[in-house]
CSV table of C-alpha atoms in Angstrom, one decimal:
chain,number,residue,atom,x,y,z
A,1,MET,CA,4.9,123.7,-46.6
A,2,GLY,CA,5.1,124.6,-50.3
A,3,LYS,CA,3.4,122.4,-52.9
A,4,LYS,CA,6.7,121.7,-54.7
A,5,ARG,CA,8.4,120.7,-51.4
A,6,LEU,CA,5.5,118.3,-50.5
A,7,ILE,CA,5.8,116.7,-53.9
A,8,ALA,CA,9.5,116.2,-53.4
A,9,ILE,CA,9.0,114.6,-50.0
A,10,VAL,CA,6.4,112.2,-51.4
A,11,ALA,CA,8.7,111.2,-54.2
A,12,MET,CA,11.5,110.5,-51.8
A,13,VAL,CA,9.3,108.3,-49.7
A,14,LEU,CA,8.1,106.4,-52.8
A,15,ILE,CA,11.6,105.9,-54.0
A,16,ALA,CA,12.7,104.6,-50.5
A,17,ALA,CA,9.8,102.2,-50.4
A,18,MET,CA,10.6,100.9,-53.9
A,19,SER,CA,14.2,100.4,-52.9
A,20,VAL,CA,13.2,98.4,-49.8
A,21,SER,CA,10.8,96.3,-51.9
A,22,ALA,CA,13.6,95.6,-54.4
A,23,GLU,CA,16.0,94.6,-51.7
A,24,GLY,CA,13.4,92.2,-50.2
A,25,GLN,CA,12.8,90.8,-53.7
A,26,ALA,CA,16.6,90.3,-54.2
A,27,GLU,CA,16.8,88.5,-50.9
A,28,THR,CA,13.9,86.1,-51.9
A,29,THR,CA,15.6,85.2,-55.2
A,30,GLU,CA,19.0,84.6,-53.7
A,31,GLN,CA,20.0,81.0,-54.1
A,32,VAL,CA,19.2,78.8,-51.1
A,33,LYS,CA,22.2,77.4,-49.2
A,34,PHE,CA,22.3,73.7,-50.1
A,35,PRO,CA,23.2,71.2,-48.9
A,36,THR,CA,23.5,72.0,-45.2
A,37,LYS,CA,24.2,68.4,-44.1
A,38,PRO,CA,25.2,65.0,-45.6
A,39,LEU,CA,23.2,63.7,-48.5
A,40,ARG,CA,21.5,60.4,-47.7
A,41,VAL,CA,21.0,58.1,-50.7
A,42,LEU,CA,18.8,55.0,-50.2
A,43,LEU,CA,19.6,52.0,-52.3
A,44,PRO,CA,17.0,49.2,-52.3
A,45,TRP,CA,19.5,46.4,-53.1
A,46,ALA,CA,22.2,44.6,-51.2
A,47,ALA,CA,25.8,45.9,-50.9
A,48,GLY,CA,28.3,44.6,-53.4
A,49,GLY,CA,26.1,44.7,-56.5
A,50,SER,CA,26.5,46.9,-59.6
A,51,SER,CA,24.2,49.6,-58.2
A,52,ASP,CA,26.0,49.7,-54.9
A,53,ILE,CA,29.4,49.8,-56.5
A,54,MET,CA,28.4,52.7,-58.8
A,55,LEU,CA,26.7,54.7,-56.0
A,56,ARG,CA,29.8,54.4,-53.8
A,57,ALA,CA,31.9,55.7,-56.7
A,58,LEU,CA,29.6,58.7,-56.9
A,59,ALA,CA,29.8,59.2,-53.1
A,60,GLU,CA,33.5,59.5,-53.2
A,61,LEU,CA,33.2,62.7,-55.2
A,62,SER,CA,30.3,64.2,-53.2
A,63,PRO,CA,32.5,66.4,-50.9
A,64,LYS,CA,34.2,67.9,-53.9
A,65,TYR,CA,31.0,69.0,-55.7
A,66,PHE,CA,28.5,69.4,-52.8
A,67,GLY,CA,30.7,70.2,-49.9
A,68,GLN,CA,29.1,67.4,-48.0
A,69,PRO,CA,29.6,63.6,-47.7
A,70,MET,CA,27.1,61.2,-49.2
A,71,ILE,CA,25.8,58.4,-47.0
A,72,VAL,CA,24.7,55.2,-48.8
A,73,VAL,CA,21.9,53.3,-47.0
A,74,ASN,CA,21.2,49.7,-48.3
A,75,ARG,CA,17.6,48.5,-47.9
A,76,ASP,CA,17.1,45.4,-50.0
A,77,GLY,CA,14.1,43.2,-50.5
A,78,ALA,CA,11.2,42.5,-52.8
A,79,GLY,CA,12.9,43.6,-56.0
A,80,GLY,CA,13.4,47.1,-54.7
A,81,THR,CA,9.8,47.8,-53.8
A,82,ILE,CA,10.3,47.8,-50.0
A,83,GLY,CA,12.8,50.6,-50.1
A,84,ALA,CA,10.8,52.5,-52.7
A,85,ALA,CA,7.7,52.4,-50.5
A,86,GLU,CA,9.6,53.6,-47.5
A,87,PHE,CA,11.2,56.5,-49.4
A,88,VAL,CA,7.8,58.0,-50.4
A,89,SER,CA,7.6,59.5,-46.8
A,90,ALA,CA,11.1,60.9,-46.8
A,91,ASP,CA,11.6,64.6,-46.1
A,92,PRO,CA,11.6,66.4,-49.5
A,93,ASP,CA,14.3,68.9,-48.4
A,94,GLY,CA,16.8,67.7,-51.1
A,95,HIS,CA,19.0,65.8,-48.6
A,96,ASN,CA,17.1,62.6,-49.2
A,97,LEU,CA,17.7,60.8,-52.6
A,98,MET,CA,17.2,57.3,-53.9
A,99,MET,CA,18.9,55.4,-56.6
A,100,LEU,CA,16.5,53.1,-58.5
A,101,ALA,CA,16.6,50.9,-61.6
A,102,ILE,CA,13.9,51.0,-64.2
A,103,GLY,CA,12.3,47.7,-63.2
A,104,VAL,CA,10.9,49.2,-59.9
A,105,PHE,CA,8.5,51.2,-62.1
A,106,THR,CA,8.3,49.1,-65.3
A,107,THR,CA,7.8,45.6,-63.9
A,108,GLN,CA,7.1,45.4,-60.2
A,109,PRO,CA,3.9,47.5,-60.2
A,110,PHE,CA,2.4,45.1,-62.8
A,111,MET,CA,3.4,42.0,-61.0
A,112,ARG,CA,2.5,42.7,-57.4
A,113,ASP,CA,0.7,45.3,-55.2
A,114,VAL,CA,3.2,48.1,-54.3
A,115,GLN,CA,2.8,51.0,-51.9
A,116,TYR,CA,4.2,53.6,-54.3
A,117,LYS,CA,3.6,55.1,-57.7
A,118,LEU,CA,5.8,57.1,-60.1
A,119,ASP,CA,4.0,60.3,-59.2
A,120,ASP,CA,5.4,60.0,-55.7
A,121,PHE,CA,8.9,60.8,-57.0
A,122,GLU,CA,10.6,63.6,-59.0
A,123,GLY,CA,13.6,63.1,-61.3
A,124,ILE,CA,17.1,64.4,-60.7
A,125,ILE,CA,19.4,62.7,-63.2
A,126,GLY,CA,19.8,59.6,-65.4
A,127,LEU,CA,22.9,57.5,-64.6
A,128,SER,CA,24.0,54.2,-66.2
A,129,TYR,CA,22.8,52.1,-69.0
A,130,GLU,CA,23.7,48.5,-68.4
A,131,PRO,CA,23.2,45.6,-70.8
A,132,ILE,CA,22.3,42.2,-69.4
A,133,ILE,CA,24.7,39.3,-69.9
A,134,PHE,CA,23.8,35.7,-69.9
A,135,ALA,CA,26.6,33.5,-68.3
A,136,VAL,CA,27.5,30.0,-67.1
A,137,ASN,CA,30.1,28.6,-64.7
A,138,LYS,CA,33.5,27.8,-66.2
A,139,ASP,CA,32.8,24.1,-65.6
A,140,SER,CA,29.5,24.2,-67.6
A,141,PRO,CA,29.5,22.0,-70.7
A,142,TYR,CA,28.0,24.9,-72.7
A,143,ASN,CA,30.1,27.3,-74.7
A,144,SER,CA,27.3,28.9,-76.7
A,145,ILE,CA,23.6,29.5,-76.7
A,146,GLU,CA,23.2,26.9,-79.5
A,147,GLU,CA,24.8,24.2,-77.4
A,148,LEU,CA,22.7,25.0,-74.4
A,149,VAL,CA,19.5,24.8,-76.4
A,150,ALA,CA,20.4,21.7,-78.2
A,151,ASP,CA,21.3,19.8,-75.0
A,152,ALA,CA,18.1,21.0,-73.3
A,153,LYS,CA,15.9,19.7,-76.1
A,154,LYS,CA,17.8,16.4,-76.3
A,155,THR,CA,17.8,15.6,-72.6
A,156,GLY,CA,14.7,17.6,-71.4
A,157,LYS,CA,16.9,19.2,-68.8
A,158,ALA,CA,15.2,21.8,-66.6
A,159,PHE,CA,17.5,24.7,-65.8
A,160,LYS,CA,17.8,26.6,-62.6
A,161,TYR,CA,18.5,30.2,-63.5
A,162,GLY,CA,19.5,33.1,-61.1
A,163,SER,CA,18.4,36.7,-61.1
A,164,SER,CA,18.5,39.7,-58.9
A,165,GLY,CA,15.0,39.5,-57.7
A,166,SER,CA,11.7,38.2,-59.0
A,167,GLY,CA,10.4,40.4,-61.8
A,168,SER,CA,13.8,42.1,-62.3
A,169,LEU,CA,14.9,42.6,-65.9
A,170,PRO,CA,17.6,39.9,-65.6
A,171,HIS,CA,14.7,37.6,-64.6
A,172,LEU,CA,12.4,38.7,-67.4
A,173,SER,CA,15.1,38.5,-70.1
A,174,GLN,CA,15.9,34.9,-69.2
A,175,ALA,CA,12.3,33.9,-68.9
A,176,ALA,CA,11.7,35.3,-72.3
A,177,PHE,CA,14.6,33.3,-73.7
A,178,PHE,CA,13.7,30.0,-72.1
A,179,GLY,CA,10.1,30.6,-73.2
A,180,MET,CA,11.0,31.3,-76.9
A,181,ALA,CA,13.4,28.3,-76.9
A,182,GLY,CA,10.9,25.9,-75.4
A,183,ILE,CA,13.2,25.1,-72.5
A,184,LYS,CA,12.1,24.1,-69.0
A,185,ALA,CA,13.5,26.5,-66.4
A,186,ASP,CA,12.9,27.7,-62.9
A,187,VAL,CA,14.0,31.0,-61.5
A,188,VAL,CA,16.0,31.3,-58.3
A,189,ALA,CA,15.6,34.9,-57.1
A,190,PHE,CA,18.4,36.6,-55.0
A,191,ALA,CA,18.6,39.9,-53.2
A,192,GLY,CA,20.9,41.4,-55.7
A,193,GLY,CA,23.5,40.8,-58.4
A,194,ASN,CA,26.3,39.9,-56.1
A,195,PRO,CA,24.6,36.9,-54.4
A,196,THR,CA,23.4,35.8,-57.8
A,197,ILE,CA,26.9,35.6,-59.2
A,198,THR,CA,28.2,34.0,-56.0
A,199,ALA,CA,25.6,31.2,-56.4
A,200,LEU,CA,26.6,30.7,-60.1
A,201,LEU,CA,30.3,30.5,-59.1
A,202,GLY,CA,29.4,27.9,-56.5
A,203,GLY,CA,27.5,25.8,-58.9
A,204,HIS,CA,24.2,26.2,-57.1
A,205,ILE,CA,22.4,27.4,-60.3
A,206,ASP,CA,23.0,26.5,-63.9
A,207,VAL,CA,23.0,29.9,-65.5
A,208,ALA,CA,22.4,33.6,-64.6
A,209,ALA,CA,22.0,37.0,-66.1
A,210,ALA,CA,23.5,40.1,-64.6
A,211,HIS,CA,25.3,43.3,-65.5
A,212,PRO,CA,28.8,43.8,-66.8
A,213,THR,CA,30.1,45.1,-63.4
A,214,GLU,CA,29.0,41.9,-61.8
A,215,ILE,CA,30.1,39.4,-64.4
A,216,LEU,CA,33.2,40.8,-66.2
A,217,PRO,CA,35.7,40.4,-63.4
A,218,PHE,CA,34.9,36.7,-63.2
A,219,ALA,CA,34.7,36.3,-67.0
A,220,GLN,CA,38.0,37.9,-67.5
A,221,ASP,CA,39.8,35.6,-65.0
A,222,GLY,CA,38.1,32.5,-66.5
A,223,GLN,CA,35.6,31.7,-63.8
A,224,LEU,CA,32.6,32.4,-65.9
A,225,LYS,CA,31.7,32.1,-69.6
A,226,MET,CA,29.5,34.8,-71.3
A,227,LEU,CA,27.2,33.2,-73.8
A,228,GLY,CA,25.1,36.1,-74.9
A,229,ILE,CA,23.9,39.7,-74.3
A,230,PHE,CA,20.2,40.6,-74.2
A,231,SER,CA,20.2,43.3,-76.9
A,232,SER,CA,19.5,43.8,-80.5
A,233,GLU,CA,23.2,44.2,-81.4
A,234,ARG,CA,26.6,43.5,-79.9
A,235,ASP,CA,28.2,45.8,-77.4
A,236,PRO,CA,31.1,47.6,-79.1
A,237,ARG,CA,33.2,47.9,-76.0
A,238,PRO,CA,36.4,45.7,-76.1
A,239,ALA,CA,35.5,43.5,-73.1
A,240,LEU,CA,32.1,42.7,-74.7
A,241,LYS,CA,32.4,42.9,-78.4
A,242,ASP,CA,32.9,39.2,-78.9
A,243,VAL,CA,29.7,38.3,-76.9
A,244,PRO,CA,26.9,37.6,-79.4
A,245,SER,CA,23.5,39.3,-79.1
A,246,PHE,CA,20.5,37.1,-78.5
A,247,LYS,CA,18.9,38.7,-81.6
A,248,GLU,CA,21.6,37.4,-83.9
A,249,LYS,CA,21.0,34.0,-82.4
A,250,GLY,CA,17.3,34.1,-83.3
A,251,TYR,CA,15.8,35.5,-80.1
A,252,ASP,CA,14.7,39.1,-80.4
A,253,ILE,CA,15.1,40.1,-76.8
A,254,ASN,CA,16.2,43.6,-76.2
A,255,MET,CA,16.4,44.5,-72.5
A,256,ALA,CA,18.7,46.6,-70.5
A,257,VAL,CA,18.7,48.1,-67.1
A,258,TRP,CA,19.2,51.9,-66.6
A,259,LYS,CA,19.5,53.6,-63.3
A,260,PHE,CA,18.8,57.1,-62.0
A,261,LEU,CA,18.5,59.3,-59.0
A,262,LEU,CA,15.1,60.5,-57.6
A,263,VAL,CA,13.8,62.7,-54.8
A,264,PRO,CA,10.5,62.7,-53.0
A,265,LYS,CA,7.6,64.6,-54.5
A,266,GLY,CA,7.6,68.2,-53.3
A,267,THR,CA,11.3,68.8,-53.3
A,268,PRO,CA,11.8,72.5,-54.3
A,269,LYS,CA,12.8,73.1,-57.9
A,270,GLU,CA,15.8,75.2,-57.1
A,271,ILE,CA,17.2,72.4,-55.0
A,272,LYS,CA,16.5,69.8,-57.7
A,273,ASP,CA,18.4,72.0,-60.2
A,274,GLN,CA,21.4,72.2,-57.8
A,275,LEU,CA,21.3,68.4,-57.3
A,276,HIS,CA,21.2,67.8,-61.1
A,277,GLU,CA,24.1,70.1,-61.7
A,278,GLY,CA,26.2,68.7,-58.9
A,279,PHE,CA,25.7,65.1,-60.0
A,280,LEU,CA,26.3,66.1,-63.7
A,281,GLN,CA,29.7,67.4,-62.6
A,282,ILE,CA,30.4,64.2,-60.7
A,283,VAL,CA,29.5,62.0,-63.8
A,284,LYS,CA,31.9,64.2,-65.9
A,285,ASP,CA,34.7,64.1,-63.4
A,286,GLU,CA,37.8,62.3,-64.7
A,287,LYS,CA,38.0,60.0,-61.7
A,288,PHE,CA,34.4,58.8,-62.1
A,289,ALA,CA,34.7,58.6,-65.9
A,290,LYS,CA,37.6,56.2,-65.5
A,291,PHE,CA,35.6,54.1,-63.0
A,292,ALA,CA,32.7,53.9,-65.5
A,293,GLU,CA,35.0,52.8,-68.3
A,294,THR,CA,36.6,50.1,-66.2
A,295,ALA,CA,33.2,48.9,-64.9
A,296,GLY,CA,31.8,48.8,-68.4
A,297,LEU,CA,29.1,51.4,-67.7
A,298,ILE,CA,27.6,53.7,-70.3
A,299,MET,CA,26.4,56.9,-68.6
A,300,ASN,CA,23.2,58.8,-69.8
A,301,PRO,CA,22.8,61.8,-67.6
A,302,TYR,CA,19.2,62.7,-68.6
A,303,SER,CA,17.5,65.7,-67.0
A,304,GLY,CA,14.9,65.1,-64.3
A,305,ASP,CA,11.9,65.8,-66.6
A,306,GLU,CA,13.3,63.6,-69.4
A,307,LEU,CA,13.9,60.8,-67.0
A,308,ILE,CA,10.3,60.7,-65.8
A,309,GLU,CA,9.0,60.7,-69.5
A,310,ARG,CA,11.3,57.8,-70.4
A,311,ILE,CA,10.1,55.8,-67.4
A,312,ARG,CA,6.5,56.3,-68.4
A,313,ALA,CA,7.1,55.2,-72.0
A,314,GLU,CA,9.1,52.1,-71.0
A,315,ALA,CA,6.6,51.1,-68.4
A,316,GLU,CA,3.9,50.8,-71.1
A,317,PHE,CA,6.2,48.6,-73.3
A,318,THR,CA,7.4,46.3,-70.5
A,319,HIS,CA,3.8,45.8,-69.3
A,320,GLY,CA,3.1,44.3,-72.7
A,321,VAL,CA,6.0,41.9,-72.4
A,322,LEU,CA,4.8,40.8,-68.9
A,323,LYS,CA,1.4,40.1,-70.3
A,324,GLN,CA,2.8,37.9,-73.0
A,325,LEU,CA,4.8,35.9,-70.5
A,326,GLY,CA,1.8,35.6,-68.3
A,327,LEU,CA,3.6,37.3,-65.4
A,328,ALA,CA,1.4,40.4,-65.2
A,329,LYS,CA,-1.3,40.5,-62.5
A,330,ASN,CA,-3.7,42.4,-64.8
């Protein structure tokens, strides 16, 4: 065999090998087919509350953007910590997600022993920002924060106030207010916003704090009176613009609940990216946008990484508030 012919054959073999290698590499970089089955989203609160209502609105659009239905699983108890602890061991294949509210990381771990930590989760997308509204029953003698405070100081009345779980932000915001005002008050914790408002409507508690989704329908038909909003300024939306902020009434309490979607640690990055993009499209969908406007929700679709950073920063701040209220375990 001639030298030139040998060189040509070797070159052809090398080119063929490189081609096979390139094809194999192309196959490995091809996008993974996802999802291959229904998405399962765990919600650690009772059905009927603001989180449940929003999650089911997202679920309606899941087939359109993911090609698969979304199953909502309610697992309430202990302020969301039971569900969060269970979710840590979920399969990190991208089909298991969890909707949580900020308090599961910013209040609960500082008030009780929990079987999870932020590092057990990875972020997908930020969802709603929801202010906290302070309300009373329509038959309450109080029409303002000033009237409530004045009567409490005159009579020494001890209030029963409702919240969606011990250590929740609706709980802490009211505790901070009653503490600043020097008013006696005892919390009555429920398994979610819906049972809290049901108790307020039935006259079983004196006051309650909850989100717009839970309070507005009853305030608009005259069953509840909104006395204040736990923020530094008034909410500009039409349904809330006349509700005074606690700061303008002399109580500098700025608390809000924001919610998000997480997956278990170890979920592949490519799948996390697909989940973020899919939910981002759902949030931008005209049907969901209309729901959010009607429900009084402000959507903040943060990236997964930004989400985790914000949780860490807020946890440090809220821990300080808990210490001041004497509610932190350490």
